[in-house]
Short mmCIF file of C-alpha atoms in Angstrom, two decimals:
data_model
loop_
_atom_site.label_atom_id
_atom_site.label_comp_id
_atom_site.label_asym_id
_atom_site.label_seq_id
_atom_site.Cartn_x
_atom_site.Cartn_y
_atom_site.Cartn_z
CA MET A 1 57.68 0.01 43.12
CA ASP A 2 54.36 2.04 44.00
CA GLU A 3 50.79 1.57 43.44
CA VAL A 4 47.99 4.26 42.70
CA GLY A 5 44.14 3.81 42.81
CA ARG A 6 43.89 1.18 45.43
CA GLY A 7 41.32 3.61 47.19
CA ALA A 8 39.55 4.40 43.74
CA LEU A 9 36.19 3.42 43.30
CA ALA A 10 36.49 3.32 39.58
CA GLY A 11 39.23 2.62 37.26
CA PRO A 12 42.26 0.09 37.51
CA VAL A 13 44.58 -0.32 40.08
CA THR A 14 48.12 0.69 38.70
CA VAL A 15 51.83 -0.24 39.66
CA GLY A 16 54.96 1.61 38.37
CA VAL A 17 58.58 -0.23 38.67
CA VAL A 18 61.49 1.88 38.62
CA VAL A 19 64.96 0.14 38.17
CA VAL A 20 68.02 1.92 38.95
CA ASP A 21 71.64 0.52 39.96
CA GLU A 22 74.89 2.42 40.64
CA THR A 23 75.95 3.23 36.92
CA CYS A 24 72.56 5.73 37.37
CA ARG A 25 73.25 9.01 37.71
CA THR A 26 71.00 11.25 40.52
CA ALA A 27 67.27 11.18 40.06
CA PRO A 28 65.55 13.91 38.53
CA GLN A 29 65.25 17.36 40.72
CA GLY A 30 62.16 17.20 42.41
CA VAL A 31 61.16 13.69 41.68
CA ARG A 32 60.57 12.85 45.52
CA ASP A 33 57.92 15.87 46.01
CA SER A 34 55.65 14.64 43.36
CA LYS A 35 52.98 14.49 45.37
CA LEU A 36 52.93 18.37 45.76
CA LEU A 37 53.27 18.95 42.08
CA GLN A 38 50.67 19.83 39.57
CA PRO A 39 49.62 17.25 36.83
CA HIS A 40 51.71 19.04 34.14
CA ALA A 41 54.44 19.30 36.32
CA ARG A 42 54.33 15.38 36.99
CA GLU A 43 53.99 14.72 33.55
CA ALA A 44 56.79 16.76 32.12
CA MET A 45 58.52 15.14 34.83
CA VAL A 46 58.10 11.47 32.91
CA PRO A 47 60.29 11.71 30.03
CA ARG A 48 63.38 12.34 33.03
CA ILE A 49 62.71 9.28 34.57
CA GLU A 50 62.37 7.69 31.64
CA ARG A 51 65.86 8.94 30.92
CA TRP A 52 67.16 8.64 34.08
CA ALA A 53 66.02 4.94 34.87
CA LEU A 54 67.79 1.67 33.64
CA CYS A 55 64.27 0.00 33.14
CA HIS A 56 60.88 1.84 33.66
CA ALA A 57 57.29 0.00 33.76
CA VAL A 58 53.75 0.23 34.14
CA GLY A 59 51.10 -2.71 35.14
CA HIS A 60 47.23 -2.41 35.73
CA ALA A 61 44.63 -4.58 37.26
CA SER A 62 41.14 -3.77 35.97
CA ALA A 63 37.83 -3.11 37.84
CA ALA A 64 36.45 -6.19 36.71
CA GLU A 65 39.76 -8.14 38.03
CA ILE A 66 39.58 -6.47 41.27
CA ASP A 67 35.99 -7.83 41.47
CA ALA A 68 37.35 -10.96 40.75
CA VAL A 69 40.10 -11.55 43.22
CA GLY A 70 40.18 -8.78 45.49
CA ILE A 71 42.68 -5.80 45.69
CA ILE A 72 45.57 -7.60 47.28
CA ALA A 73 45.90 -10.02 44.57
CA ALA A 74 44.77 -7.46 41.98
CA LEU A 75 47.70 -5.33 42.80
CA ARG A 76 50.24 -8.45 43.00
CA LEU A 77 49.08 -9.01 39.71
CA ALA A 78 49.43 -5.20 38.34
CA GLY A 79 52.74 -5.93 39.81
CA MET A 80 53.33 -8.86 37.94
CA ARG A 81 52.66 -7.27 34.55
CA ALA A 82 55.03 -4.34 35.45
CA LEU A 83 57.67 -6.65 36.03
CA ALA A 84 57.02 -9.02 33.40
CA ASP A 85 56.91 -5.29 31.08
CA CYS A 86 60.60 -4.37 32.60
CA THR A 87 63.71 -5.71 30.39
CA VAL A 88 65.86 -5.72 33.29
CA ARG A 89 65.28 -7.80 36.08
CA PRO A 90 65.60 -6.22 39.95
CA ASP A 91 67.68 -8.06 42.37
CA LEU A 92 65.73 -6.56 45.26
CA VAL A 93 62.13 -4.51 45.41
CA ILE A 94 61.54 -1.76 47.80
CA LEU A 95 57.55 -1.08 48.61
CA ASP A 96 56.12 1.65 50.21
CA GLY A 97 54.11 1.32 53.45
CA ASN A 98 54.58 -2.21 55.60
CA HIS A 99 52.69 -4.59 53.38
CA ASP A 100 54.33 -6.64 50.64
CA TRP A 101 51.68 -7.32 48.47
CA LEU A 102 53.66 -8.40 45.71
CA THR A 103 54.79 -11.65 47.06
CA ALA A 104 52.14 -14.31 46.63
CA PRO A 105 51.23 -15.95 50.17
CA GLU A 106 53.08 -19.72 49.73
CA ASP A 107 49.38 -21.56 49.37
CA VAL A 108 47.66 -19.05 47.29
CA GLY A 109 49.17 -18.85 43.46
CA LEU A 110 47.82 -15.71 40.90
CA LEU A 111 44.64 -17.40 41.83
CA ALA A 112 42.36 -16.97 38.70
CA PHE A 113 45.91 -15.77 36.37
CA ALA A 114 47.87 -18.65 36.06
CA HIS A 115 49.63 -17.54 32.96
CA GLU A 116 51.29 -14.33 35.41
CA GLN A 117 53.10 -17.09 37.76
CA ASP A 118 55.77 -17.55 35.36
CA VAL A 119 56.93 -14.03 36.36
CA ALA A 120 59.43 -14.74 39.42
CA THR A 121 59.07 -12.09 41.83
CA PRO A 122 62.16 -11.01 43.28
CA PRO A 123 63.56 -10.48 47.53
CA VAL A 124 60.70 -7.11 48.63
CA THR A 125 61.81 -5.06 51.25
CA THR A 126 58.95 -2.77 52.73
CA MET A 127 59.82 1.22 53.62
CA VAL A 128 57.54 3.44 55.26
CA LYS A 129 57.62 6.83 53.03
CA ALA A 130 59.53 5.58 50.62
CA ASP A 131 58.09 7.63 48.38
CA LEU A 132 59.78 10.48 50.34
CA ARG A 133 62.89 8.53 51.36
CA CYS A 134 64.09 6.97 47.92
CA SER A 135 63.72 8.39 44.78
CA SER A 136 63.34 5.17 42.53
CA VAL A 137 59.63 4.75 44.57
CA ALA A 138 58.88 8.49 44.05
CA ALA A 139 59.92 7.82 40.23
CA ALA A 140 57.46 4.58 40.14
CA SER A 141 54.94 6.88 41.64
CA VAL A 142 54.58 9.49 39.21
CA LEU A 143 54.89 6.93 36.26
CA ALA A 144 51.98 5.00 37.58
CA LYS A 145 49.52 8.44 38.73
CA VAL A 146 50.17 10.16 35.08
CA ARG A 147 49.57 6.90 33.41
CA ARG A 148 46.30 5.67 35.55
CA ASP A 149 45.05 9.52 35.33
CA ALA A 150 45.41 9.19 31.63
CA ILE A 151 43.04 6.69 32.07
CA MET A 152 40.42 8.06 33.78
CA VAL A 153 40.48 11.29 31.83
CA ASP A 154 40.12 9.13 28.77
CA LEU A 155 36.93 7.35 30.33
CA GLY A 156 35.86 10.48 31.62
CA ALA A 157 35.58 12.13 28.38
CA PRO A 158 33.07 15.22 28.26
CA GLU A 159 31.76 13.72 25.40
CA GLY A 160 31.75 10.18 26.79
CA GLU A 161 28.97 8.27 28.52
CA HIS A 162 30.70 8.25 31.89
CA ALA A 163 31.00 11.64 32.01
CA VAL A 164 28.53 12.09 34.42
CA TYR A 165 31.00 10.64 37.17
CA ASP A 166 33.89 13.50 36.71
CA TRP A 167 36.65 11.06 36.61
CA ALA A 168 38.91 13.78 34.61
CA GLY A 169 38.31 15.52 38.13
CA ASN A 170 38.64 12.75 40.74
CA LYS A 171 39.78 10.53 38.92
CA GLY A 172 37.57 7.53 40.24
CA TYR A 173 38.08 8.60 43.85
CA ALA A 174 35.33 8.96 46.40
CA ALA A 175 34.73 13.09 45.81
CA PRO A 176 31.28 14.18 46.12
CA GLU A 177 30.41 14.70 42.61
CA HIS A 178 31.31 10.95 42.29
CA LEU A 179 29.11 9.77 44.91
CA GLU A 180 26.30 11.65 43.69
CA ALA A 181 26.52 10.84 40.39
CA LEU A 182 26.36 7.18 42.00
CA ARG A 183 23.64 7.06 44.06
CA VAL A 184 21.40 8.95 40.80
CA HIS A 185 22.90 6.76 37.58
CA GLY A 186 24.52 4.09 39.52
CA PRO A 187 27.56 1.97 39.01
CA SER A 188 29.26 2.30 35.35
CA VAL A 189 31.01 -1.01 33.83
CA TRP A 190 34.39 0.74 35.19
CA HIS A 191 33.50 0.64 38.75
CA ARG A 192 34.43 -1.97 41.32
CA ARG A 193 31.30 -3.68 41.95
CA SER A 194 32.39 -5.65 44.76
CA TRP A 195 32.58 -2.48 46.89
CA ARG A 196 29.91 -1.03 48.81
CA LEU A 197 28.81 1.51 46.35
CA PRO A 198 26.07 4.18 46.87
CA GLY A 199 23.14 3.54 43.75
CA ALA A 200 24.34 -0.47 43.63
CA MET A 201 22.93 -1.06 47.57
CA GLY A 202 19.34 -2.80 48.00
CA ASP A 203 18.36 0.38 49.97
CA ASP A 204 18.82 4.04 49.62
CA ALA A 205 20.72 4.29 52.74
CA LEU A 206 23.40 6.99 52.77
CA VAL A 207 27.06 5.58 52.27
CA THR A 208 29.82 7.28 53.87
CA THR A 209 33.39 6.97 52.78
CA THR A 210 34.09 4.98 55.31
CA ASP A 211 31.76 2.44 53.64
CA LEU A 212 33.68 2.57 50.49
CA THR A 213 35.90 -0.58 51.15
CA PRO A 214 36.09 -3.85 49.06
CA VAL A 215 33.92 -6.64 51.03
CA GLY A 216 36.22 -9.01 51.22
CA GLU A 217 38.97 -6.91 52.75
CA ARG A 218 36.93 -5.30 55.45
#
């Protein structure tokens, strides 16, 4: 599994899952280099990944849900939704990095999302740079990024009401044109309003990208 959009200012956080076993053939060529690919090349890789994997799915948690429960619980929620949509239950989940955001703390459930608790969490192992070392994690990253990018392009369509934020170009991240639009127009309904966003502050103080973290996660 891998996540996309954790550090964005707007839009969902998205988690992809790709399940493989000993019957799966060698991963599609280039999947481990997905971060170096142009968007059209990543999109072209999606059907190859879907044919290769035993099972695949993508889950999302919205900006409003991130505001309600915090980014870590929202990651867990998106991951559980991806697992729920997968027809094969994995015996083990590999997560990129060194933090297990999928397994809920023993004293905390899925907070406001009790209906998601029926999905059992498989054992989790973390692996630094797993998206470079593990083909299934890299493939999950591709699926998540392509799906989330499509959502942000659609939300930021030139003829739409949110075109000023240029989400088609920045995908909701803290690009200069996005920050400037926030300062001028303020946040939209798709922004993570619990974060310290320009245009949502009580003064006109300059906000740097180091300030753009969830209040509950600082």
